[in-house]
JSON list of C-alpha atoms and ligand atoms in Angstrom, two decimals:
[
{"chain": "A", "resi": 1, "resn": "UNK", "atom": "CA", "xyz": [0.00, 0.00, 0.00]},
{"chain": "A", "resi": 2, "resn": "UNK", "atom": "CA", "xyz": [1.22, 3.29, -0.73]},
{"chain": "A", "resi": 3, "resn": "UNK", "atom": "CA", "xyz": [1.92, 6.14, 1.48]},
{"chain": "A", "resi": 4, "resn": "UNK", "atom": "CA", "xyz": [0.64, 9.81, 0.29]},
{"chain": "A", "resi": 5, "resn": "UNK", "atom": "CA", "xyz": [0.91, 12.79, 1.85]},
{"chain": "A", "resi": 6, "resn": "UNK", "atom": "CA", "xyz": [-1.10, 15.64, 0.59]},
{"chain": "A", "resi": 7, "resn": "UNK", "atom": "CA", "xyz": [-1.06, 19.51, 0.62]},
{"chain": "A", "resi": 8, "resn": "UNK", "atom": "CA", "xyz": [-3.84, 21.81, 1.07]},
{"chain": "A", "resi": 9, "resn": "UNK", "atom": "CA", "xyz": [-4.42, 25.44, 2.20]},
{"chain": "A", "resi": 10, "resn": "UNK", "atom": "CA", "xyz": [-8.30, 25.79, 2.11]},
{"chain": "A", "resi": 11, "resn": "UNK", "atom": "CA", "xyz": [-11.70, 23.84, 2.24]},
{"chain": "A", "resi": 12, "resn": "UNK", "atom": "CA", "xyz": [-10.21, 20.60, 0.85]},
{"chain": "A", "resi": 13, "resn": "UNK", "atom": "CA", "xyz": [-12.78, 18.60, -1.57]},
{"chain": "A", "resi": 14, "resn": "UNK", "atom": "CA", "xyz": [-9.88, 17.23, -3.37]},
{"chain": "A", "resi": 15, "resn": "UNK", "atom": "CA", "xyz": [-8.75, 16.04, -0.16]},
{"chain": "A", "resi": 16, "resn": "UNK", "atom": "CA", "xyz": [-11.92, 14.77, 0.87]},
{"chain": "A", "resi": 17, "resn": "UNK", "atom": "CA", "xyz": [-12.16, 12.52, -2.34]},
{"chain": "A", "resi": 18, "resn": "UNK", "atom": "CA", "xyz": [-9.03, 11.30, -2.18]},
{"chain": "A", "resi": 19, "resn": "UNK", "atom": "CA", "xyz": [-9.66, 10.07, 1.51]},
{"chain": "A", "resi": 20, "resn": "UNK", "atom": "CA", "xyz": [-12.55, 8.57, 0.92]},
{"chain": "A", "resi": 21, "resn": "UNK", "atom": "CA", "xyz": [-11.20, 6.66, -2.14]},
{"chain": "A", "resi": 22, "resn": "UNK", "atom": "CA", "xyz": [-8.39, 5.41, 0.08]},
{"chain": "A", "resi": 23, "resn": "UNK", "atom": "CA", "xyz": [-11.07, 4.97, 2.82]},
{"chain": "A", "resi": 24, "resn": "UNK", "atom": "CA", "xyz": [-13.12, 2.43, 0.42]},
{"chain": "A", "resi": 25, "resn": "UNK", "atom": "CA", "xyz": [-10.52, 0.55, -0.70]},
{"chain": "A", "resi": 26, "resn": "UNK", "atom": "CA", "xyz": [-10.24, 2.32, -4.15]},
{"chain": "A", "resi": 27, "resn": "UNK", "atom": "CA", "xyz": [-7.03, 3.40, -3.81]},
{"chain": "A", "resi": 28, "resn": "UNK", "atom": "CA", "xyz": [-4.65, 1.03, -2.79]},
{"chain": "A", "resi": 29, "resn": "UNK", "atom": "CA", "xyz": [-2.86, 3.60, -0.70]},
{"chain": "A", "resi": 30, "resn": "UNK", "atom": "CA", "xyz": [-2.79, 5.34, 2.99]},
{"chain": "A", "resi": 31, "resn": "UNK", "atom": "CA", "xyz": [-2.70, 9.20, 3.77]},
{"chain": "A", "resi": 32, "resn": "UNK", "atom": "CA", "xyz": [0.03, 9.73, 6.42]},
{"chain": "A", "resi": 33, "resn": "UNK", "atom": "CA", "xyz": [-0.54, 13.12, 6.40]},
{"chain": "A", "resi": 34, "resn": "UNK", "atom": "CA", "xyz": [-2.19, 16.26, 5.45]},
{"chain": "A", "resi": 35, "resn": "UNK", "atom": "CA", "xyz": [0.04, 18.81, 5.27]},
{"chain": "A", "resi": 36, "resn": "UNK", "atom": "CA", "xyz": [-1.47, 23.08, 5.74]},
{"chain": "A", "resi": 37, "resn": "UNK", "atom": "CA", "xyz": [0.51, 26.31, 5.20]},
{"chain": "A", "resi": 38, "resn": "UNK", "atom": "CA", "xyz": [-2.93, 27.48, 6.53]},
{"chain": "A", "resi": 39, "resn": "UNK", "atom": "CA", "xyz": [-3.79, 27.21, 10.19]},
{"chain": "A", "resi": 40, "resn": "UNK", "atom": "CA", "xyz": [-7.62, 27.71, 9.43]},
{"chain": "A", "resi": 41, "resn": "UNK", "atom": "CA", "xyz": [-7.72, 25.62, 6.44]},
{"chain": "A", "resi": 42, "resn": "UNK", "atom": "CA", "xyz": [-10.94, 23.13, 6.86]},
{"chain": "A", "resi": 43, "resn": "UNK", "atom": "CA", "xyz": [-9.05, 20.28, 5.12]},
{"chain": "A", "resi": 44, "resn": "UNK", "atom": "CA", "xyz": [-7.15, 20.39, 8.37]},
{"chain": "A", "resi": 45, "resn": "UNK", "atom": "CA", "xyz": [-10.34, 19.63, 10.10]},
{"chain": "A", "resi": 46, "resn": "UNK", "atom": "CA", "xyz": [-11.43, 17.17, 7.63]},
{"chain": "A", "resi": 47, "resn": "UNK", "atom": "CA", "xyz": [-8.48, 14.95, 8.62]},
{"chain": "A", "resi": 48, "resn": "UNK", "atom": "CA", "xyz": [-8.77, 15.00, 12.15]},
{"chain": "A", "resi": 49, "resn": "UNK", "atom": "CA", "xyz": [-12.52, 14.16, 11.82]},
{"chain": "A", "resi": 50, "resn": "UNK", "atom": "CA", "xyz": [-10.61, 11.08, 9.40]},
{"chain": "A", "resi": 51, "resn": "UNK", "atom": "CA", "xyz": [-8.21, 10.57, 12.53]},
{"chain": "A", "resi": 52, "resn": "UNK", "atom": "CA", "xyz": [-5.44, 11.44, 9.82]},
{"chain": "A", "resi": 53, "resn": "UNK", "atom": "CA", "xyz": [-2.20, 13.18, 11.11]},
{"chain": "A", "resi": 54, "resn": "UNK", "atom": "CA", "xyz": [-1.74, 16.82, 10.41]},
{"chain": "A", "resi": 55, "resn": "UNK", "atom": "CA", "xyz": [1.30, 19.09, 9.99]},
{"chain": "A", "resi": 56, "resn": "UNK", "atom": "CA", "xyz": [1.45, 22.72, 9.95]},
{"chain": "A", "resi": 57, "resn": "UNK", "atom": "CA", "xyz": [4.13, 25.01, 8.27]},
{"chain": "A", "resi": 58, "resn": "UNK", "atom": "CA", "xyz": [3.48, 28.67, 8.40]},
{"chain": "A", "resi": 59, "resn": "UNK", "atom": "CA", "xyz": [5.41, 30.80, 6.08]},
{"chain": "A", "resi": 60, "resn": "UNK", "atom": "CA", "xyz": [6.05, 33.38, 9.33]},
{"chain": "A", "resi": 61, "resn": "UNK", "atom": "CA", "xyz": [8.12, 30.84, 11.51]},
{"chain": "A", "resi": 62, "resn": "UNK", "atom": "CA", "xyz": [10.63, 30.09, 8.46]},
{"chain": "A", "resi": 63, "resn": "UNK", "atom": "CA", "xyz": [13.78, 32.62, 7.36]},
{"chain": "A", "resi": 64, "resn": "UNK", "atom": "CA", "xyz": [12.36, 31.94, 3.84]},
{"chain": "A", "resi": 65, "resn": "UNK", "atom": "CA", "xyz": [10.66, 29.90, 1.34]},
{"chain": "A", "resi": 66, "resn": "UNK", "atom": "CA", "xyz": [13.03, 27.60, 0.93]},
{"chain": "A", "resi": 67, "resn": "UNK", "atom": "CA", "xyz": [13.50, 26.65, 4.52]},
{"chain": "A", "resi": 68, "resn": "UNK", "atom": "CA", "xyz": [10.14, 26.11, 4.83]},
{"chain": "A", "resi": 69, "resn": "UNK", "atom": "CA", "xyz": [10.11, 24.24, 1.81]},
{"chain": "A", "resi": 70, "resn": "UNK", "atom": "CA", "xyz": [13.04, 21.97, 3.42]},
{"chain": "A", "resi": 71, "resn": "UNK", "atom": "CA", "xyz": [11.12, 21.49, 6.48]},
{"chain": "A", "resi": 72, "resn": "UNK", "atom": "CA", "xyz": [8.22, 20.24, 4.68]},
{"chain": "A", "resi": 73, "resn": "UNK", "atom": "CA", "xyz": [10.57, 17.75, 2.15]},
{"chain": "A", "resi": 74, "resn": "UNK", "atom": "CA", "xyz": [12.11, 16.52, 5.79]},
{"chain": "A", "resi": 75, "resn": "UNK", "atom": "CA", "xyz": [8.53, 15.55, 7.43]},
{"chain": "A", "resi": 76, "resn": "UNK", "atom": "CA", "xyz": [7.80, 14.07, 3.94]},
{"chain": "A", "resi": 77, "resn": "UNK", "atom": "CA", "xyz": [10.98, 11.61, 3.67]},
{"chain": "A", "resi": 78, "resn": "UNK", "atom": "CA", "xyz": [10.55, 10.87, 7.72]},
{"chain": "A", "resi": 79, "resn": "UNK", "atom": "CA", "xyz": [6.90, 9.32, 6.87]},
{"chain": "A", "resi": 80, "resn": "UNK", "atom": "CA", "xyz": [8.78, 7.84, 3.58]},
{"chain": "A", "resi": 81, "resn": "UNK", "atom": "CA", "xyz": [6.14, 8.70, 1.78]},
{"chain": "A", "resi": 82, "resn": "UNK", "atom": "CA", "xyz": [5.89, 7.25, -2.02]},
{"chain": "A", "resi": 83, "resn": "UNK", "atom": "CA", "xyz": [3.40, 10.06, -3.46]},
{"chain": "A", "resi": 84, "resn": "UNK", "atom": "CA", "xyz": [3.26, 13.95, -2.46]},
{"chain": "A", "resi": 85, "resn": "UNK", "atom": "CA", "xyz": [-0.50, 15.35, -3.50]},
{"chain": "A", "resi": 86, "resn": "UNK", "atom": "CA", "xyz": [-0.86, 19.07, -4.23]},
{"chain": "A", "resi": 87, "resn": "UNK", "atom": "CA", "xyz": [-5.02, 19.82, -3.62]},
{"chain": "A", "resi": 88, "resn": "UNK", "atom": "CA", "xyz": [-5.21, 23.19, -3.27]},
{"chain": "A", "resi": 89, "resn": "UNK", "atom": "CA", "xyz": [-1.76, 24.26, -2.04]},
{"chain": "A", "resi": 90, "resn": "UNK", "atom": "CA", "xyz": [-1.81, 27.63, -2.51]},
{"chain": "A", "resi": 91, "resn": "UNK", "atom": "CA", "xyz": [2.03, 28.49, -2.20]},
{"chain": "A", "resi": 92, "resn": "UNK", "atom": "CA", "xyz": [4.61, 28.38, -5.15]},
{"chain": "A", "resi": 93, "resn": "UNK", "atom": "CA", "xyz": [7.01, 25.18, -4.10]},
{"chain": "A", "resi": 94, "resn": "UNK", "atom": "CA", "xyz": [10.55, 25.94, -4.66]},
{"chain": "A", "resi": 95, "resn": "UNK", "atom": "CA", "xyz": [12.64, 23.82, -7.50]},
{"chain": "A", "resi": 96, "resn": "UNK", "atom": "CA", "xyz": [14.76, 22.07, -4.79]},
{"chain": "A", "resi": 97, "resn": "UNK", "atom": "CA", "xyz": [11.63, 20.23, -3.21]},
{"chain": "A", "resi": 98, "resn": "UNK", "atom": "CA", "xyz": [9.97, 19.58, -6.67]},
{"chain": "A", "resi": 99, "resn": "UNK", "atom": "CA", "xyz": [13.52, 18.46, -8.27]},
{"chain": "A", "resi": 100, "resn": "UNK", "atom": "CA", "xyz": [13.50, 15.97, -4.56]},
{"chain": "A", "resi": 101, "resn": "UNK", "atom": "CA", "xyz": [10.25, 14.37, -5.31]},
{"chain": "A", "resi": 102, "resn": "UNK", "atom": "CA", "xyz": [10.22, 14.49, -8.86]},
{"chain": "A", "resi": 103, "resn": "UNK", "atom": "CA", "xyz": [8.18, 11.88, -10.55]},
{"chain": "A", "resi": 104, "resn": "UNK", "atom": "CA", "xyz": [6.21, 11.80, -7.14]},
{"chain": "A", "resi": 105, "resn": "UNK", "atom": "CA", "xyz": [4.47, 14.45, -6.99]},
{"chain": "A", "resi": 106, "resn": "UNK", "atom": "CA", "xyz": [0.85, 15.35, -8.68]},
{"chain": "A", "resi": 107, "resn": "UNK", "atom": "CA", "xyz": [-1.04, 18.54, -8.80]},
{"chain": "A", "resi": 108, "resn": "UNK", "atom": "CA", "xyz": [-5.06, 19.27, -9.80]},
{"chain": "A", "resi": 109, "resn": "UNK", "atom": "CA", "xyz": [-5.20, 22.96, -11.46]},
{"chain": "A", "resi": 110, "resn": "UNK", "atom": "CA", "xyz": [-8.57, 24.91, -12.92]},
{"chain": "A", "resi": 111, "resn": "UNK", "atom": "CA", "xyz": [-7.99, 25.08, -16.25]},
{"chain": "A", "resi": 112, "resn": "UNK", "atom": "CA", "xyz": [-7.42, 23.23, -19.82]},
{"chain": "A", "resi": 113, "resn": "UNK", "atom": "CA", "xyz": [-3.44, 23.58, -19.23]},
{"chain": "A", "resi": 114, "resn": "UNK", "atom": "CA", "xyz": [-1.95, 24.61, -21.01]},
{"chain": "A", "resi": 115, "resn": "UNK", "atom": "CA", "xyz": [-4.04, 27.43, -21.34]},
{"chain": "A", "resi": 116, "resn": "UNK", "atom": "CA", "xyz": [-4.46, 29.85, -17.99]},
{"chain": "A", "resi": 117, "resn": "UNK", "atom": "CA", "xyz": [-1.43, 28.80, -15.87]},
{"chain": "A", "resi": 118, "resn": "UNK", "atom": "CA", "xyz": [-1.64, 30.63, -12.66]},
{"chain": "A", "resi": 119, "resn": "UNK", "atom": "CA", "xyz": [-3.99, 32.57, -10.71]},
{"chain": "A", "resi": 120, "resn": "UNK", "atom": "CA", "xyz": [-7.76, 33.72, -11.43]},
{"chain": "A", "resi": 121, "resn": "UNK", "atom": "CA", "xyz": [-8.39, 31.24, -14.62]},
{"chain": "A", "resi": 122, "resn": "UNK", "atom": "CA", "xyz": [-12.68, 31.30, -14.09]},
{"chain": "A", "resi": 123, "resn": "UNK", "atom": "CA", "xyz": [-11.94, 34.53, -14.37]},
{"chain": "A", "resi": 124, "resn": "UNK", "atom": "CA", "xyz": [-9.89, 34.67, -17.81]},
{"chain": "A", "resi": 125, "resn": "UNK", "atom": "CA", "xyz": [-11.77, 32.15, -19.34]},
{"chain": "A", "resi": 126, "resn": "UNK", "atom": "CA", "xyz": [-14.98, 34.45, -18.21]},
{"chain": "A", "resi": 127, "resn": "UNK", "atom": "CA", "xyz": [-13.18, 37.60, -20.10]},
{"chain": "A", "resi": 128, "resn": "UNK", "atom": "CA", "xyz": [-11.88, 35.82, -22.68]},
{"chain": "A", "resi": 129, "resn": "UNK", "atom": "CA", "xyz": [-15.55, 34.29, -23.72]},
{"chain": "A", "resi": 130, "resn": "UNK", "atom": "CA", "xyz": [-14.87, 30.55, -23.60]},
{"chain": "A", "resi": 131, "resn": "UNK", "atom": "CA", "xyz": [-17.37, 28.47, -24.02]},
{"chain": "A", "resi": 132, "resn": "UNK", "atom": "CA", "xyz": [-15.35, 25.51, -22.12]},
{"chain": "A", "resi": 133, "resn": "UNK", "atom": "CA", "xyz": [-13.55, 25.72, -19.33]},
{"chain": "A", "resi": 134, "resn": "UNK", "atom": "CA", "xyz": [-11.75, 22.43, -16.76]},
{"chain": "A", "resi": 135, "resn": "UNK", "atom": "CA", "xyz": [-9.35, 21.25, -15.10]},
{"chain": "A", "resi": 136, "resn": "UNK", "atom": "CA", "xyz": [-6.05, 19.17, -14.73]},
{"chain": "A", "resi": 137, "resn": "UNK", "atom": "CA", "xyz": [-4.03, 16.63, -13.01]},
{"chain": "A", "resi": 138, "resn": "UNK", "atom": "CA", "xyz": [-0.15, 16.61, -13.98]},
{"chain": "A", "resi": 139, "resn": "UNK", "atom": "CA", "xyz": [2.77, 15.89, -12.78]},
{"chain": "A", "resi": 140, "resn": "UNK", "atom": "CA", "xyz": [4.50, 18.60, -11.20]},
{"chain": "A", "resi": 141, "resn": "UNK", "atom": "CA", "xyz": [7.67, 20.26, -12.52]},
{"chain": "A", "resi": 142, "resn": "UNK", "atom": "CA", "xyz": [9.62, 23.49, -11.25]},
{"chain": "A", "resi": 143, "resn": "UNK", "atom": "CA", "xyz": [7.58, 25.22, -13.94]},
{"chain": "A", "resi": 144, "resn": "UNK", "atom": "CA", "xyz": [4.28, 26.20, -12.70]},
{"chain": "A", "resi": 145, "resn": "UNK", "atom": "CA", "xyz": [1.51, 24.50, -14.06]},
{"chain": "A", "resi": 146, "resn": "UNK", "atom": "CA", "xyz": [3.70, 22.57, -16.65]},
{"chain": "A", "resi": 147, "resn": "UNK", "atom": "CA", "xyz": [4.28, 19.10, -15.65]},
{"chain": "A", "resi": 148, "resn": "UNK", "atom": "CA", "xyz": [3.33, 16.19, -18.06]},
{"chain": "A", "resi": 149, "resn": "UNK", "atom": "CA", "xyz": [-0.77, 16.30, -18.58]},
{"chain": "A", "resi": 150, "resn": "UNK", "atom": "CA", "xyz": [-2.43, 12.74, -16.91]},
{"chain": "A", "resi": 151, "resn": "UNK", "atom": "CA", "xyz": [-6.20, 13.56, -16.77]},
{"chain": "A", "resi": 152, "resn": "UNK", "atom": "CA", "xyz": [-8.53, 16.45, -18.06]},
{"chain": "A", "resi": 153, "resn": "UNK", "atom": "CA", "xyz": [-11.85, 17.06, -17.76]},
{"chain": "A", "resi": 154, "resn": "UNK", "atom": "CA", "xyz": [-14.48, 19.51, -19.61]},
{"chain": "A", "resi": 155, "resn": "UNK", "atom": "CA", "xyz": [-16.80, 21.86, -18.82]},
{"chain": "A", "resi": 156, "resn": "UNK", "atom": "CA", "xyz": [-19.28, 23.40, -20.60]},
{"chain": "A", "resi": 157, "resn": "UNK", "atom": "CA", "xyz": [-19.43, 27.30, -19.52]},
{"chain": "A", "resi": 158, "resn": "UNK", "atom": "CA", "xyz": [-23.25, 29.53, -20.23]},
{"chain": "A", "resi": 159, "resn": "UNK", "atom": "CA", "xyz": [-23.75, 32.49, -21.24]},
{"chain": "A", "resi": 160, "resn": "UNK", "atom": "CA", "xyz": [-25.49, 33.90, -17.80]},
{"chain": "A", "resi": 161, "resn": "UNK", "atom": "CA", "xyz": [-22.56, 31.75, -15.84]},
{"chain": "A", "resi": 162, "resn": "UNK", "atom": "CA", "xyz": [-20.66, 33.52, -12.92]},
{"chain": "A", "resi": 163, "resn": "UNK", "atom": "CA", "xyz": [-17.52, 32.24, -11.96]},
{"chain": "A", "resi": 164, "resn": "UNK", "atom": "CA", "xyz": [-19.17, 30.46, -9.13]},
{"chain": "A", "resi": 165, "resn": "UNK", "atom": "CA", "xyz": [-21.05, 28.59, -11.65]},
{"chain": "A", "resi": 166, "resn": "UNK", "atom": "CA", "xyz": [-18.45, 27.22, -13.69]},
{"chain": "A", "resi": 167, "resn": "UNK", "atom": "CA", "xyz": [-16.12, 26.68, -9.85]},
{"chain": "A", "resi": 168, "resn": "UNK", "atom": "CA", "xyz": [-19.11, 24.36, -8.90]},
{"chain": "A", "resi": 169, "resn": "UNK", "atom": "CA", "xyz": [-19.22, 22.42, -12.00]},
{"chain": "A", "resi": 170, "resn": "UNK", "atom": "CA", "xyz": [-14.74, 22.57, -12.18]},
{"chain": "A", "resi": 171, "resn": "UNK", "atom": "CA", "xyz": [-15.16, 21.17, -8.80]},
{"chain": "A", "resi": 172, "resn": "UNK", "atom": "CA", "xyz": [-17.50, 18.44, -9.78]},
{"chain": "A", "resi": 173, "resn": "UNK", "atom": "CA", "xyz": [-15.06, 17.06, -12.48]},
{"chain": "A", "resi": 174, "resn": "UNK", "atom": "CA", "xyz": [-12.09, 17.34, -10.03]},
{"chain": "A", "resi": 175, "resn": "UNK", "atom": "CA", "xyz": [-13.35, 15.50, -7.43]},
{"chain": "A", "resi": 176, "resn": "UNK", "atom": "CA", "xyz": [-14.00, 12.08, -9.67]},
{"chain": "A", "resi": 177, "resn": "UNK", "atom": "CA", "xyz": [-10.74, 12.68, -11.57]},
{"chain": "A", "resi": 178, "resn": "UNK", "atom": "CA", "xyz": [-8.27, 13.07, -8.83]},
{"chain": "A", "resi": 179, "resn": "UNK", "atom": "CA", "xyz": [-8.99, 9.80, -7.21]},
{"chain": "A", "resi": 180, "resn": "UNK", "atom": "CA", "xyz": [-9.13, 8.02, -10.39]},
{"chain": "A", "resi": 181, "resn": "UNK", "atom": "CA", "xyz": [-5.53, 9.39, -11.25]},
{"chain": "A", "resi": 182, "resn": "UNK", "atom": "CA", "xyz": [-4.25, 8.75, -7.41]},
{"chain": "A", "resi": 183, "resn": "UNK", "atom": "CA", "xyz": [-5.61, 5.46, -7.69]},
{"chain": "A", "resi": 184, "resn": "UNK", "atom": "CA", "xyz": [-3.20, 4.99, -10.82]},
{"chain": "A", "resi": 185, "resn": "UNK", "atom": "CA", "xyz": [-0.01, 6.36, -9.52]},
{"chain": "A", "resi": 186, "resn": "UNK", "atom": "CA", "xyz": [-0.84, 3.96, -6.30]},
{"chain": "A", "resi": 187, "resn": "UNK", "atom": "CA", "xyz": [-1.44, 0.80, -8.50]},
{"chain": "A", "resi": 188, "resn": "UNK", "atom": "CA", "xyz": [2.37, 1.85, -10.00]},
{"chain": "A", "resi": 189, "resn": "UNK", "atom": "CA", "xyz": [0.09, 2.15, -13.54]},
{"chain": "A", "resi": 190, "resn": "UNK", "atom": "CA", "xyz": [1.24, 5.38, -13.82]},
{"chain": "A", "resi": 191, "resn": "UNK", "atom": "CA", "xyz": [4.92, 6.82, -14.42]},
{"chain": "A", "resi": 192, "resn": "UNK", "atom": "CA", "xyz": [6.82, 9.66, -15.56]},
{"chain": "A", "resi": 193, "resn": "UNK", "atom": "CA", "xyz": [9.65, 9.42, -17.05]},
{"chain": "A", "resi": 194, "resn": "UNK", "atom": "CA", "xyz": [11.89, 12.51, -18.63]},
{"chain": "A", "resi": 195, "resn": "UNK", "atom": "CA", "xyz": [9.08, 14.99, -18.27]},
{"chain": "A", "resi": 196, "resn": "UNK", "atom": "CA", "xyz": [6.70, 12.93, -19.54]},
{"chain": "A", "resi": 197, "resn": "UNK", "atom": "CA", "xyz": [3.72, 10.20, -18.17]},
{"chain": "A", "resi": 198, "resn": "UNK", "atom": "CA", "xyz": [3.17, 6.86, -19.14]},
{"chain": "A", "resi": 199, "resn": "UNK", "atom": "CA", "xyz": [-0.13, 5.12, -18.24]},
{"chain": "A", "resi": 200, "resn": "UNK", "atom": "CA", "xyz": [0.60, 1.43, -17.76]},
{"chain": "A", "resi": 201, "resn": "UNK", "atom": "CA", "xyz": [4.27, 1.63, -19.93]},
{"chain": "A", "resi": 202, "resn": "UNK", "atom": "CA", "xyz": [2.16, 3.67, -23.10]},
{"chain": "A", "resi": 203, "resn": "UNK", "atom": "CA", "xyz": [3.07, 7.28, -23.77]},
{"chain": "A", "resi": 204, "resn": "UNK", "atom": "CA", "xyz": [0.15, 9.48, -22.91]},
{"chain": "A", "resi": 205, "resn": "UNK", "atom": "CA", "xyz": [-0.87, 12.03, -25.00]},
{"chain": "A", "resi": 206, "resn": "UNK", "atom": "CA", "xyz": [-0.17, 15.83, -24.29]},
{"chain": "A", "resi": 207, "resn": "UNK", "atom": "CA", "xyz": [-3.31, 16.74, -23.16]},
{"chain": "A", "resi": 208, "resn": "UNK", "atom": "CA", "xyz": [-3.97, 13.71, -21.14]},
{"chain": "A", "resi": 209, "resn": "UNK", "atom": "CA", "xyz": [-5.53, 10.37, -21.23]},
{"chain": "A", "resi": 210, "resn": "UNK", "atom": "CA", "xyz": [-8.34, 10.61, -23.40]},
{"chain": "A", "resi": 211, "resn": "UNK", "atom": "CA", "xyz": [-11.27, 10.34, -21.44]},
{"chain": "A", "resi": 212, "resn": "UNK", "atom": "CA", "xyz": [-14.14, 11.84, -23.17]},
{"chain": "B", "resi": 1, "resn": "GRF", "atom": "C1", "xyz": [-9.21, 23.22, -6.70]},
{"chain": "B", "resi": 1, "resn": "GRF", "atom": "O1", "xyz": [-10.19, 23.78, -7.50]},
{"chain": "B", "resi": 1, "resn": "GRF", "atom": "C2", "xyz": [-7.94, 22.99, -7.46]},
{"chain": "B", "resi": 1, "resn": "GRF", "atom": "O2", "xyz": [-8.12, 22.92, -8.84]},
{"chain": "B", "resi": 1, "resn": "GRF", "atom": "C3", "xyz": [-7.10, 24.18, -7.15]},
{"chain": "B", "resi": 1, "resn": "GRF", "atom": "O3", "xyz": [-7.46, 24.56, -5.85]},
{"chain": "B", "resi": 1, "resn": "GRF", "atom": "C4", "xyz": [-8.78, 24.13, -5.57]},
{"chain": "B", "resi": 1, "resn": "GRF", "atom": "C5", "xyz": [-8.74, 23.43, -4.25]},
{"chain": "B", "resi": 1, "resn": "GRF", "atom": "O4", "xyz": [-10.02, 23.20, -3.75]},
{"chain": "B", "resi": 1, "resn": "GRF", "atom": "N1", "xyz": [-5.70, 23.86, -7.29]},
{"chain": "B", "resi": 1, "resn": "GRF", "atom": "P1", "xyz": [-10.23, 22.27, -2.49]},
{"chain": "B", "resi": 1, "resn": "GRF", "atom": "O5", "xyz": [-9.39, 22.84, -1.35]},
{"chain": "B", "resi": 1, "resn": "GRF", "atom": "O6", "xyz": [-9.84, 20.88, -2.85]},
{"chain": "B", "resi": 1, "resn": "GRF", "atom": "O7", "xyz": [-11.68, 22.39, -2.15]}
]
């Protein structure tokens, strides 16, 4: 069974998926902990009511990013963790700690990478008039948002939509595709290899396994 740790800063739906998928059996793997930058994150409270361990690292008791990042990568090796989940971690991670667990470490961002890297993307696809907006898992790199596409999913986006609109139906998507891609990585069916990902030894394509 494999041991994931995952990293949150808010409400934590991803999080919540993933633990139940471990909780059922559907993912042949173990959260060892849930690791905040957030004290008031409720993911935090989401894996106590679990009984999962937590960890906090606030930015203000570090000299910098990076030896906050270093603390975190320490906690992470001492639990020997074999898979670092990003759901919602709001803070840049610095290359050392995603060179350390490259290969091992996934991330779930709002958007049809590689369009809308970054910040705000219900809103840009909103200004920009898309009709479809989503979201991706990949495999995280030093480049932000630019790790080797896994999983996408579509959504359509209405004319009288708000961003909370299109957020609730994102969030619908995310929460059946992160599991299912977990639940890969934990069954060793998925790989990366040289910046790319391989889905049981075949090349995926760039945007992902084709799911639709
Ligand atoms: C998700 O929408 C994810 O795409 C983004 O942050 C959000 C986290 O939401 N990276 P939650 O904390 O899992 O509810």
């Amino acid at each position: 069974m494999k041991k994931i740790v995952v990293l949150i800063s808010g409400s934590g739906t991803n999080l919540q998926a993933i633990m139940d998928a471990c909780q059922s059996g559907k993912i042949n793997g173990k959260i060892v902990s849930v690791i905040s930058n957030k004290a008031d994150a409720y993911g935090l409270t989401r894996a106590k009511n679990a009984k999962i361990p937590t960890a906090l690292f606030e930015r203000k008791n570090f000299a910098n990013n990076l030896e906050m990042d270093r603390a975190i990568a320490q906690h992470i090796e001492q639990l020997e963790a074999d898979l670092v989940v990003l759901a919602g971690y709001m803070k840049i991670l610095s290359d050392e700690f995603t060179l350390q667990f490259v290969g091992k470490i996934l991330n779930i961002h709002p958007s049809l990478l590689p369009k809308y890297k970054g910040l705000h993307t219900y809103q840009q696809a909103l200004d920009a008039g898309d009709t479809e907006h989503g979201t991706t898992v990949h495999f995280v790199t030093p480049e932000l948002d630019s790790g080797a596409i896994i999983l996408q999913a579509k959504v359509p986006i209405f004319p009288e939509d708000d961003i909370a609109d299109i957020e609730e139906r994102v969030k619908a998507q995310e929460i059946q595709i992160y599991p299912l891609v977990v639940k890969w990585f934990a069954s060793d069916r998925l790989k990366e290899k040289e910046g790319k990902a391989y889905l049981d030894g075949k090349l995926l394509p760039e945007n992902g396994y084709a799911n639709e």
